[in-house]
Amino acid sequence: MHSVDCGAGTPILIIHGFCVDHRLLLGLDPVFEAHGQWRRVYVDLPGMGQSAAGPEIDSADAVAETVVSFARQSFGAEKFAVLGNSFGGMIARHMVAEFGEQVLGLALLCPVVVADNGSRTLPAKTVLQTDPTLLAALEPADAADYEAMAVVQSPENWLRFRDAALPGFRIFDQAAVQRISSSYALRTEPENRFASFKGPTLILAGRQDHVVGFEDQTALARSYAQSTTAVLDRAGHNAHLDQPELTAALLGEWLERVSDWKEHGVAARSIENHDGGPRPSSR
């Protein structure tokens, strides 16, 4: 997979959502830079951004295994944290199940919790602030894509969306995405593979997120013993673009918790299987 490596220190694997690329999350980089020594590894998922996808990439499981292989090659036995957004949040949960105590902490931004769209608990699509003048000034395709996602339409919000979301959305491999979409759910729900993840966790959702919702995300916290859950108002599926200051504050606090977890040695505790036995640190 194509990746962008920034900084040095404890690795954080950063996984974007569906039909975009790593640029969706690059705006978070100043937060990582301001809160300690972190090696930020932004990936392009197969078929998105600059990562090619052969015919073997035909499901969410295939994507997940590609990310697992990338992490093993990139980090070896080193402990690392994971941040995932949307579809990348589902993959990030898989990483916790796969690597166990090797994962220091988990941050989920508007994650996919229920893969089947028809089974999600979703709010109605809501636009709290419209800007017809702005939309009229945009190229029709850009206006349509922005209008489909924006909860608060404004020039500032549009610029964040333009720089973060549109570049990847314009170049993804449509055939690969169609193959993945045909088997979008993971074979096994990650939380069914462990009793509780004890590393510091952040679950952030948008109150007006009509794509994945917020209720399934708050329920997910039961599987994460040290989780902070936040539902941000005036925020849709791109909550980090809609509420950048709140997102930065919550991520900064999560990074401090991950640092404490690593520094004080408590990360040596293992994730337990449902049968009570410890999981290995990596596989």
C-alpha positions in Angstrom: 0.0 0.0 0.0 1.0 3.6 -0.6 1.7 5.4 2.6 2.9 8.8 3.9 5.2 8.7 6.9 5.5 11.8 9.1 7.6 12.4 12.2 9.3 9.9 14.6 8.4 8.2 17.8 5.6 5.8 18.7 3.8 4.7 15.5 0.2 5.6 14.8 -1.4 3.8 11.8 -4.0 6.2 10.3 -6.7 4.6 8.1 -9.1 6.6 6.0 -12.7 5.7 4.9 -14.3 4.4 1.7 -13.7 6.1 -1.8 -11.3 8.7 -0.4 -7.6 8.5 0.5 -5.1 9.5 3.2 -5.6 13.2 2.5 -8.9 13.0 4.3 -7.1 12.8 7.6 -3.9 14.8 6.9 -5.5 17.9 8.5 -5.1 16.1 11.9 -1.4 16.0 11.6 -0.7 19.2 13.7 -2.6 17.6 16.6 -0.2 14.6 16.6 2.8 16.9 16.2 1.7 19.0 19.2 1.2 16.1 21.6 4.5 14.2 21.9 6.7 12.1 19.7 4.6 10.2 17.2 5.4 8.5 13.9 2.3 9.1 11.8 1.7 6.5 9.1 -1.1 7.5 6.7 -2.1 4.7 4.3 -4.1 4.6 1.1 -6.3 1.6 1.2 -6.2 -0.8 -1.8 -8.0 0.7 -4.8 -7.9 4.2 -3.3 -5.5 7.0 -3.5 -2.2 5.7 -4.9 -2.7 2.1 -3.8 -3.5 -0.4 -6.6 -5.9 -3.3 -6.0 -5.8 -6.5 -8.0 -8.7 -8.9 -8.4 -7.8 -10.5 -5.1 -9.0 -7.4 -3.3 -12.7 -8.4 -3.4 -14.0 -7.9 0.1 -13.5 -6.0 3.4 -11.7 -9.0 4.7 -9.2 -8.7 1.8 -8.6 -5.1 2.6 -8.2 -5.9 6.3 -5.6 -8.5 5.7 -3.7 -6.2 3.4 -3.6 -3.6 6.3 -2.5 -6.3 8.7 0.4 -7.4 6.4 1.4 -3.7 6.0 1.4 -3.2 9.8 3.5 -6.4 10.4 6.0 -5.2 7.8 6.1 -1.6 9.1 6.1 -2.1 12.8 7.3 -5.6 13.5 6.9 -6.3 17.2 6.8 -2.6 18.1 3.6 -1.4 19.9 1.5 1.1 17.9 -1.7 3.0 18.0 -4.5 3.0 15.4 -6.8 5.7 14.2 -9.6 4.8 11.7 -12.3 6.8 10.0 -15.6 5.4 8.7 -14.8 2.2 6.8 -11.2 2.6 8.1 -12.7 2.5 11.6 -14.0 -1.0 10.9 -10.6 -2.0 9.7 -9.0 -0.4 12.8 -11.3 -2.5 15.0 -10.0 -5.5 13.1 -6.5 -4.5 13.9 -7.3 -4.5 17.6 -8.7 -8.0 17.3 -5.7 -9.2 15.2 -2.8 -7.6 17.2 -4.2 -7.7 20.7 -2.0 -6.0 23.3 0.4 -4.8 20.6 -2.1 -2.0 19.9 -1.6 0.8 22.5 -4.7 2.7 21.8 -7.6 3.1 19.3 -9.3 6.2 18.0 -12.4 5.8 15.9 -13.8 8.8 13.9 -17.4 8.2 12.7 -16.6 4.5 12.3 -18.6 1.9 10.5 -20.0 -0.3 13.3 -22.9 -1.9 11.4 -21.7 -2.9 7.9 -25.2 -3.4 6.4 -26.5 0.1 5.7 -30.1 -1.1 6.1 -29.5 -2.3 9.6 -27.9 0.9 10.9 -29.6 3.3 13.3 -29.5 6.6 11.4 -30.8 10.1 11.9 -32.5 11.8 9.1 -30.3 13.8 6.8 -30.2 17.3 8.2 -28.6 20.5 7.0 -28.4 23.1 9.8 -27.1 25.9 7.6 -27.3 26.3 3.9 -25.3 28.6 1.6 -26.9 28.7 -1.9 -24.5 31.4 -3.1 -21.5 29.1 -2.3 -23.1 26.1 -4.0 -23.9 28.1 -7.1 -20.3 29.2 -7.4 -19.0 25.6 -7.4 -18.6 23.2 -10.3 -21.8 21.1 -10.4 -20.1 17.8 -9.5 -18.3 19.5 -6.6 -21.5 21.2 -5.4 -23.3 17.9 -5.5 -20.7 16.0 -3.5 -20.4 18.8 -1.0 -24.1 19.2 -0.6 -24.5 15.5 0.0 -22.3 15.6 3.1 -22.2 19.1 4.6 -24.3 19.8 7.7 -23.1 23.4 8.0 -22.4 24.9 4.6 -19.9 27.7 4.6 -16.8 28.8 2.7 -14.5 27.6 5.4 -16.2 24.2 5.6 -16.1 23.9 1.9 -12.4 24.5 1.7 -11.7 21.8 4.3 -13.9 19.4 2.3 -12.3 20.4 -1.0 -8.8 19.8 0.2 -9.4 16.7 2.3 -12.2 14.7 0.7 -12.4 15.6 -3.0 -8.9 14.6 -4.1 -9.4 10.9 -3.2 -13.0 10.9 -4.3 -12.0 11.8 -7.8 -9.4 9.1 -8.3 -10.5 5.8 -6.6 -10.6 2.6 -8.6 -14.3 2.1 -9.3 -14.0 -1.6 -10.2 -12.1 -2.3 -7.0 -14.6 -0.4 -4.8 -17.4 -2.3 -6.4 -15.8 -5.6 -5.6 -15.2 -4.6 -2.0 -18.7 -3.2 -1.7 -20.1 -6.6 -2.8 -18.7 -8.1 0.5 -18.5 -5.0 2.7 -18.9 -6.7 6.1 -16.0 -8.4 7.8 -16.4 -12.2 8.2 -16.3 -11.9 11.9 -17.1 -8.9 14.0 -13.9 -7.7 15.7 -15.5 -7.5 19.1 -16.5 -11.1 18.9 -12.8 -12.0 19.0 -12.0 -10.5 22.4 -13.8 -9.8 25.7 -12.7 -6.2 26.1 -9.9 -3.9 24.8 -8.2 -2.2 27.7 -6.1 0.3 25.8 -7.2 4.0 25.7 -10.0 4.5 23.2 -11.8 7.4 21.6 -15.1 7.0 19.8 -16.2 10.2 18.1 -19.4 10.5 16.2 -21.4 13.2 14.5 -24.9 14.0 15.7 -26.1 14.7 12.1 -24.1 11.7 10.6 -26.7 10.2 8.2 -24.1 7.7 6.8 -23.2 5.6 9.8 -25.1 7.4 12.6 -24.1 7.8 16.2 -26.2 5.4 18.3 -24.4 2.3 17.1 -21.1 4.0 17.9 -22.0 4.8 21.5 -23.2 1.2 22.0 -19.7 0.0 20.7 -18.1 1.6 23.8 -19.2 -1.4 25.9 -16.3 -3.4 24.3 -13.7 -0.8 25.1 -13.0 -0.5 28.8 -11.1 2.8 28.7 -13.2 4.6 26.1 -14.2 8.2 25.8 -17.3 8.6 23.6 -18.3 11.9 22.2 -21.2 12.8 19.9 -20.6 16.2 18.3 -23.5 18.5 17.3 -23.2 20.4 14.0 -21.2 17.5 12.6 -22.0 14.9 10.0 -20.0 12.0 8.6 -16.9 14.2 8.2 -17.1 15.3 11.9 -13.3 16.1 12.0 -13.9 18.6 9.1 -17.1 20.0 10.6 -15.8 20.4 14.1 -12.0 20.6 13.8 -11.4 22.3 17.2 -13.4 19.8 19.2 -11.9 16.9 17.3 -8.4 18.2 18.0 -9.1 18.6 21.7 -10.5 15.1 22.0 -7.6 13.6 20.0 -5.1 15.5 22.1 -6.6 14.0 25.3 -6.5 10.6 23.7 -2.9 10.9 22.8 -2.0 11.9 26.3 -3.8 8.8 27.6 -2.0 6.6 25.1 1.4 8.1 26.2 0.6 7.4 29.9 -0.5 3.9 29.0 2.8 3.2 27.3 5.0 5.0 29.7 3.7 3.3 32.9 3.9 -0.2 31.4 0.2 -1.0 31.8 0.0 -1.8 28.1 1.6 -5.2 29.0 -1.9 -6.3 30.1 -3.4 -8.5 27.5 -6.7 -8.6 25.8 -8.5 -11.6 27.1 -10.5 -14.1 24.9 -14.0 -14.9 26.0 -12.5 -18.2 27.4 -10.3 -16.1 29.7 -7.0 -16.9 28.1 -4.6 -14.1 27.1 -4.1 -13.1 23.5 -0.5 -13.0 22.1 0.9 -9.6 21.5 1.0 -10.2 17.7 0.4 -13.0 15.2 
